[in-house]
PDB file of C-alpha atoms and ligand atoms in Angstrom:
ATOM      1  CA  MET A  27    -149.415 -64.265 -90.926  1.00  0.00           C
ATOM      2  CA  ALA A  28    -145.703 -65.273 -89.998  1.00  0.00           C
ATOM      3  CA  TYR A  29    -145.205 -68.629 -91.025  1.00  0.00           C
ATOM      4  CA  SER A  30    -142.210 -70.555 -89.063  1.00  0.00           C
ATOM      5  CA  TYR A  31    -140.378 -73.436 -91.106  1.00  0.00           C
ATOM      6  CA  ASP A  32    -138.471 -76.109 -89.445  1.00  0.00           C
ATOM      7  CA  THR A  33    -135.184 -76.320 -91.312  1.00  0.00           C
ATOM      8  CA  GLN A  34    -134.685 -79.802 -89.818  1.00  0.00           C
ATOM      9  CA  ASN A  35    -137.937 -81.534 -91.472  1.00  0.00           C
ATOM     10  CA  ILE A  36    -137.180 -84.299 -93.306  1.00  0.00           C
ATOM     11  CA  PHE A  37    -137.903 -82.870 -96.994  1.00  0.00           C
ATOM     12  CA  ALA A  38    -135.649 -80.176 -95.991  1.00  0.00           C
ATOM     13  CA  ARG A  39    -132.880 -82.732 -95.429  1.00  0.00           C
ATOM     14  CA  ILE A  40    -133.725 -84.636 -98.721  1.00  0.00           C
ATOM     15  CA  LEU A  41    -133.474 -81.028-100.602  1.00  0.00           C
ATOM     16  CA  ARG A  42    -130.065 -80.415 -98.883  1.00  0.00           C
ATOM     17  CA  GLY A  43    -128.885 -84.038-100.151  1.00  0.00           C
ATOM     18  CA  GLU A  44    -128.408 -85.579 -96.419  1.00  0.00           C
ATOM     19  CA  ILE A  45    -131.368 -88.183 -97.113  1.00  0.00           C
ATOM     20  CA  PRO A  46    -131.457 -90.134-100.476  1.00  0.00           C
ATOM     21  CA  ASN A  47    -134.675 -90.080-102.533  1.00  0.00           C
ATOM     22  CA  LYS A  48    -136.069 -91.745-105.760  1.00  0.00           C
ATOM     23  CA  THR A  49    -136.309 -88.795-107.849  1.00  0.00           C
ATOM     24  CA  VAL A  50    -139.190 -88.638-110.325  1.00  0.00           C
ATOM     25  CA  LEU A  51    -138.357 -85.111-111.787  1.00  0.00           C
ATOM     26  CA  GLU A  52    -136.307 -82.271-110.674  1.00  0.00           C
ATOM     27  CA  THR A  53    -136.677 -78.582-111.963  1.00  0.00           C
ATOM     28  CA  PRO A  54    -134.907 -75.412-110.586  1.00  0.00           C
ATOM     29  CA  HIS A  55    -137.955 -74.542-108.404  1.00  0.00           C
ATOM     30  CA  THR A  56    -139.135 -78.118-107.616  1.00  0.00           C
ATOM     31  CA  LEU A  57    -138.483 -81.861-106.546  1.00  0.00           C
ATOM     32  CA  ALA A  58    -140.821 -84.604-107.377  1.00  0.00           C
ATOM     33  CA  PHE A  59    -139.851 -88.327-105.827  1.00  0.00           C
ATOM     34  CA  HIS A  60    -141.744 -91.507-104.832  1.00  0.00           C
ATOM     35  CA  ASP A  61    -143.175 -91.677-101.418  1.00  0.00           C
ATOM     36  CA  ILE A  62    -141.262 -94.152 -99.230  1.00  0.00           C
ATOM     37  CA  TYR A  63    -144.447 -95.926 -97.862  1.00  0.00           C
ATOM     38  CA  PRO A  64    -146.657 -95.704-100.843  1.00  0.00           C
ATOM     39  CA  GLN A  65    -150.155 -95.775-100.232  1.00  0.00           C
ATOM     40  CA  ALA A  66    -151.099 -96.703-103.669  1.00  0.00           C
ATOM     41  CA  PRO A  67    -149.520 -98.551-106.792  1.00  0.00           C
ATOM     42  CA  VAL A  68    -148.451 -94.702-107.612  1.00  0.00           C
ATOM     43  CA  HIS A  69    -147.603 -92.475-104.859  1.00  0.00           C
ATOM     44  CA  ALA A  70    -145.549 -89.640-105.564  1.00  0.00           C
ATOM     45  CA  LEU A  71    -144.603 -86.150-103.722  1.00  0.00           C
ATOM     46  CA  VAL A  72    -144.268 -83.019-105.301  1.00  0.00           C
ATOM     47  CA  ILE A  73    -142.181 -80.487-103.239  1.00  0.00           C
ATOM     48  CA  PRO A  74    -141.098 -76.485-103.648  1.00  0.00           C
ATOM     49  CA  LYS A  75    -137.216 -76.292-103.029  1.00  0.00           C
ATOM     50  CA  GLY A  76    -138.408 -72.897-101.329  1.00  0.00           C
ATOM     51  CA  ALA A  77    -139.054 -73.273 -97.406  1.00  0.00           C
ATOM     52  CA  TYR A  78    -142.926 -73.177 -97.498  1.00  0.00           C
ATOM     53  CA  VAL A  79    -144.697 -75.320 -94.672  1.00  0.00           C
ATOM     54  CA  ASN A  80    -147.727 -75.900 -96.154  1.00  0.00           C
ATOM     55  CA  PHE A  81    -150.316 -75.241 -98.986  1.00  0.00           C
ATOM     56  CA  ASP A  82    -151.552 -71.692 -98.021  1.00  0.00           C
ATOM     57  CA  HIS A  83    -147.718 -70.558 -97.271  1.00  0.00           C
ATOM     58  CA  PHE A  84    -146.772 -71.517-100.204  1.00  0.00           C
ATOM     59  CA  ALA A  85    -149.805 -69.808-102.314  1.00  0.00           C
ATOM     60  CA  ALA A  86    -149.574 -66.650-100.574  1.00  0.00           C
ATOM     61  CA  GLU A  87    -146.023 -66.201-100.552  1.00  0.00           C
ATOM     62  CA  ALA A  88    -144.016 -68.247-103.272  1.00  0.00           C
ATOM     63  CA  SER A  89    -142.982 -66.079-106.543  1.00  0.00           C
ATOM     64  CA  ALA A  90    -145.126 -66.567-109.836  1.00  0.00           C
ATOM     65  CA  GLU A  91    -142.421 -68.701-111.139  1.00  0.00           C
ATOM     66  CA  GLU A  92    -142.001 -70.794-108.517  1.00  0.00           C
ATOM     67  CA  ILE A  93    -145.913 -71.416-108.435  1.00  0.00           C
ATOM     68  CA  VAL A  94    -146.076 -72.157-112.049  1.00  0.00           C
ATOM     69  CA  ASP A  95    -142.936 -74.297-112.193  1.00  0.00           C
ATOM     70  CA  PHE A  96    -144.456 -76.515-108.933  1.00  0.00           C
ATOM     71  CA  HIS A  97    -147.562 -77.068-111.023  1.00  0.00           C
ATOM     72  CA  ARG A  98    -146.351 -77.466-114.400  1.00  0.00           C
ATOM     73  CA  THR A  99    -143.651 -80.314-112.628  1.00  0.00           C
ATOM     74  CA  ALA A 100    -146.837 -81.724-111.074  1.00  0.00           C
ATOM     75  CA  ALA A 101    -148.410 -82.074-114.357  1.00  0.00           C
ATOM     76  CA  ALA A 102    -145.048 -83.766-116.007  1.00  0.00           C
ATOM     77  CA  VAL A 103    -145.030 -86.166-112.729  1.00  0.00           C
ATOM     78  CA  CYS A 104    -148.940 -87.243-113.796  1.00  0.00           C
ATOM     79  CA  ALA A 105    -147.636 -87.920-117.104  1.00  0.00           C
ATOM     80  CA  LEU A 106    -144.505 -89.776-116.373  1.00  0.00           C
ATOM     81  CA  LEU A 107    -146.251 -91.774-113.910  1.00  0.00           C
ATOM     82  CA  GLY A 108    -149.028 -92.837-116.372  1.00  0.00           C
ATOM     83  CA  VAL A 109    -151.875 -91.903-114.294  1.00  0.00           C
ATOM     84  CA  VAL A 110    -153.010 -88.921-116.970  1.00  0.00           C
ATOM     85  CA  GLU A 111    -154.113 -91.628-119.301  1.00  0.00           C
ATOM     86  CA  GLY A 112    -155.592 -94.264-116.700  1.00  0.00           C
ATOM     87  CA  ASP A 113    -158.992 -93.981-114.380  1.00  0.00           C
ATOM     88  CA  GLY A 114    -157.947 -91.016-112.274  1.00  0.00           C
ATOM     89  CA  TYR A 115    -155.742 -90.342-109.416  1.00  0.00           C
ATOM     90  CA  ARG A 116    -155.614 -87.870-106.240  1.00  0.00           C
ATOM     91  CA  ALA A 117    -153.974 -85.079-105.858  1.00  0.00           C
ATOM     92  CA  ILE A 118    -153.995 -84.238-102.210  1.00  0.00           C
ATOM     93  CA  THR A 119    -152.297 -81.898 -99.529  1.00  0.00           C
ATOM     94  CA  ASN A 120    -152.515 -81.941 -95.720  1.00  0.00           C
ATOM     95  CA  ALA A 121    -151.794 -79.105 -93.416  1.00  0.00           C
ATOM     96  CA  GLY A 122    -151.013 -78.692 -89.915  1.00  0.00           C
ATOM     97  CA  PRO A 123    -152.475 -80.946 -87.162  1.00  0.00           C
ATOM     98  CA  HIS A 124    -155.805 -80.752 -88.235  1.00  0.00           C
ATOM     99  CA  GLY A 125    -154.997 -81.941 -91.605  1.00  0.00           C
ATOM    100  CA  MET A 126    -153.069 -84.539 -90.686  1.00  0.00           C
ATOM    101  CA  GLN A 127    -149.709 -83.191 -91.789  1.00  0.00           C
ATOM    102  CA  GLU A 128    -146.659 -85.223 -90.878  1.00  0.00           C
ATOM    103  CA  VAL A 129    -143.859 -83.287 -92.384  1.00  0.00           C
ATOM    104  CA  PRO A 130    -143.920 -79.450 -92.305  1.00  0.00           C
ATOM    105  CA  HIS A 131    -142.463 -78.670 -95.810  1.00  0.00           C
ATOM    106  CA  TYR A 132    -145.257 -78.296 -98.258  1.00  0.00           C
ATOM    107  CA  HIS A 133    -146.038 -81.240-100.814  1.00  0.00           C
ATOM    108  CA  LEU A 134    -148.700 -82.380-102.942  1.00  0.00           C
ATOM    109  CA  HIS A 135    -149.407 -86.227-103.127  1.00  0.00           C
ATOM    110  CA  ILE A 136    -149.990 -87.953-106.502  1.00  0.00           C
ATOM    111  CA  LEU A 137    -151.826 -91.055-105.724  1.00  0.00           C
TER     112      LEU A 137
HETATM  113  P1  AMP B 393    -147.988 -85.745 -94.813  1.00  0.00           P
HETATM  114  O1  AMP B 393    -148.930 -86.606 -93.804  1.00  0.00           O
HETATM  115  O2  AMP B 393    -148.914 -85.163 -95.990  1.00  0.00           O
HETATM  116  O3  AMP B 393    -147.059 -84.713 -93.950  1.00  0.00           O
HETATM  117  O4  AMP B 393    -147.208 -86.932 -95.892  1.00  0.00           O
HETATM  118  C1  AMP B 393    -145.711 -87.114 -95.498  1.00  0.00           C
HETATM  119  C2  AMP B 393    -145.495 -88.080 -96.320  1.00  0.00           C
HETATM  120  O5  AMP B 393    -144.035 -88.323 -96.641  1.00  0.00           O
HETATM  121  C3  AMP B 393    -145.856 -89.511 -95.977  1.00  0.00           C
HETATM  122  O6  AMP B 393    -146.532 -90.274 -97.092  1.00  0.00           O
HETATM  123  C4  AMP B 393    -144.570 -90.670 -95.527  1.00  0.00           C
HETATM  124  O7  AMP B 393    -144.593 -91.625 -96.311  1.00  0.00           O
HETATM  125  C5  AMP B 393    -143.469 -89.357 -96.193  1.00  0.00           C
HETATM  126  N1  AMP B 393    -141.963 -89.388 -96.529  1.00  0.00           N
HETATM  127  C6  AMP B 393    -141.884 -89.472 -95.117  1.00  0.00           C
HETATM  128  N2  AMP B 393    -140.255 -89.606 -95.120  1.00  0.00           N
HETATM  129  C7  AMP B 393    -140.198 -89.707 -96.432  1.00  0.00           C
HETATM  130  C8  AMP B 393    -138.738 -89.986 -96.927  1.00  0.00           C
HETATM  131  N3  AMP B 393    -137.787 -90.018 -96.462  1.00  0.00           N
HETATM  132  N4  AMP B 393    -139.034 -90.181 -98.286  1.00  0.00           N
HETATM  133  C9  AMP B 393    -139.922 -90.036 -99.104  1.00  0.00           C
HETATM  134  N5  AMP B 393    -141.202 -90.267 -98.466  1.00  0.00           N
HETATM  135  C10 AMP B 393    -141.226 -89.859 -97.470  1.00  0.00           C
END
C-alpha cells in the first residue's frame, strides 16, 4: 500500500511550529497535546512526529523505536492527565472517511 501524506494538514503544521498547541508531553518521536475542541473533561491527542496518515500506516511502516516511543508516551499522558487511577477512559483512533477521520495525520484520542 502506497500511502499519500498531505504535508499541509493541521498536525503537520503544529509539528513544524506554524500553529501553537497546548503540549502535554513531547519526546523525540511523539507529541501529545490537548484537543482544541474537547469532547470530555480530559481530551488529549497523541501523534507521531513522522509523516503517517493513520493507524495502519503507522503500524505497518513506523520503526520499532517510533512505535515503542508512541505507546510509552500515550501511557505517560494517561498518567499525567489522571485517567489511570480513575473510572476509565477511551483511547480511540479514526481512519479515512468511513472512520470519520478529519485530520490526515495519525492520532490517538485519549478521552
Ligand atoms: P479526527 O476526527 O479523529 O481526525 O480528530 C481530529 C481532532 O483534531 C478533533 O478532535 C479536533 O478537535 C482536533 N483538532 C483540530 N485542530 C486542532 C488544533 N489546532 N489543535 C488541537 N486539536 C485540534
